[in-house]
């Protein structure tokens, strides 16, 4: 409920991340359980549903 009241739309967050430069260049991302982290990030940045299988998902990450 708190996120709904005080959070931002995922579309707006995605645009901020894209324009910040965090997704481009020589950047190393370090995560824990990275499939979930990158899946969520990919969904936000593309504004599309996740891929139906792991092979398609990995292809979209590269």
mmCIF file of C-alpha atoms in Angstrom:
data_model
loop_
_atom_site.group_PDB
_atom_site.id
_atom_site.type_symbol
_atom_site.label_atom_id
_atom_site.label_comp_id
_atom_site.label_asym_id
_atom_site.label_seq_id
_atom_site.Cartn_x
_atom_site.Cartn_y
_atom_site.Cartn_z
ATOM 1 C CA UNK A 1 0.000 0.000 0.000
ATOM 2 C CA UNK A 2 2.805 2.433 0.845
ATOM 3 C CA UNK A 3 4.429 2.005 -2.569
ATOM 4 C CA UNK A 4 1.087 2.676 -4.249
ATOM 5 C CA UNK A 5 0.654 5.892 -2.265
ATOM 6 C CA UNK A 6 4.224 7.243 -2.231
ATOM 7 C CA UNK A 7 6.034 5.344 -4.986
ATOM 8 C CA UNK A 8 6.536 6.187 -8.640
ATOM 9 C CA UNK A 9 5.247 4.463 -11.754
ATOM 10 C CA UNK A 10 7.561 1.771 -13.095
ATOM 11 C CA UNK A 11 7.446 3.498 -16.506
ATOM 12 C CA UNK A 12 8.843 6.695 -14.955
ATOM 13 C CA UNK A 13 11.520 4.757 -13.072
ATOM 14 C CA UNK A 14 12.528 2.991 -16.288
ATOM 15 C CA UNK A 15 12.916 6.299 -18.110
ATOM 16 C CA UNK A 16 15.048 7.699 -15.277
ATOM 17 C CA UNK A 17 17.330 4.653 -15.370
ATOM 18 C CA UNK A 18 17.686 4.855 -19.168
ATOM 19 C CA UNK A 19 18.517 8.568 -19.149
ATOM 20 C CA UNK A 20 20.911 8.235 -16.193
ATOM 21 C CA UNK A 21 23.419 6.263 -18.269
ATOM 22 C CA UNK A 22 23.414 3.281 -15.900
ATOM 23 C CA UNK A 23 22.533 0.839 -18.676
ATOM 24 C CA UNK A 24 25.220 1.728 -21.174
ATOM 25 C CA UNK A 25 28.993 1.741 -21.318
ATOM 26 C CA UNK A 26 31.566 -0.175 -19.335
ATOM 27 C CA UNK A 27 29.556 -0.961 -16.248
ATOM 28 C CA UNK A 28 29.699 -4.114 -14.130
ATOM 29 C CA UNK A 29 26.524 -5.105 -12.324
ATOM 30 C CA UNK A 30 26.913 -7.219 -9.179
ATOM 31 C CA UNK A 31 23.738 -8.878 -7.941
ATOM 32 C CA UNK A 32 22.424 -11.658 -5.748
ATOM 33 C CA UNK A 33 19.973 -14.002 -7.518
ATOM 34 C CA UNK A 34 20.568 -11.943 -10.643
ATOM 35 C CA UNK A 35 17.914 -13.572 -12.842
ATOM 36 C CA UNK A 36 15.224 -11.962 -10.686
ATOM 37 C CA UNK A 37 17.010 -8.591 -10.559
ATOM 38 C CA UNK A 38 17.659 -8.411 -14.285
ATOM 39 C CA UNK A 39 14.238 -9.833 -15.102
ATOM 40 C CA UNK A 40 12.565 -7.059 -13.132
ATOM 41 C CA UNK A 41 14.857 -4.424 -14.653
ATOM 42 C CA UNK A 42 14.296 -5.740 -18.192
ATOM 43 C CA UNK A 43 10.535 -5.694 -17.682
ATOM 44 C CA UNK A 44 10.623 -2.103 -16.427
ATOM 45 C CA UNK A 45 12.951 -0.795 -19.128
ATOM 46 C CA UNK A 46 11.134 -2.435 -22.039
ATOM 47 C CA UNK A 47 7.602 -2.051 -20.624
ATOM 48 C CA UNK A 48 6.868 -5.564 -21.957
ATOM 49 C CA UNK A 49 6.185 -8.924 -20.344
ATOM 50 C CA UNK A 50 9.129 -11.201 -19.678
ATOM 51 C CA UNK A 51 10.166 -13.797 -22.222
ATOM 52 C CA UNK A 52 8.454 -17.207 -21.978
ATOM 53 C CA UNK A 53 11.654 -19.239 -21.573
ATOM 54 C CA UNK A 54 15.197 -18.900 -20.255
ATOM 55 C CA UNK A 55 16.862 -18.990 -23.691
ATOM 56 C CA UNK A 56 14.806 -16.033 -24.968
ATOM 57 C CA UNK A 57 15.311 -14.187 -21.692
ATOM 58 C CA UNK A 58 19.104 -14.554 -21.845
ATOM 59 C CA UNK A 59 19.136 -13.447 -25.492
ATOM 60 C CA UNK A 60 17.360 -10.214 -24.514
ATOM 61 C CA UNK A 61 19.866 -9.502 -21.740
ATOM 62 C CA UNK A 62 22.882 -9.547 -24.073
#
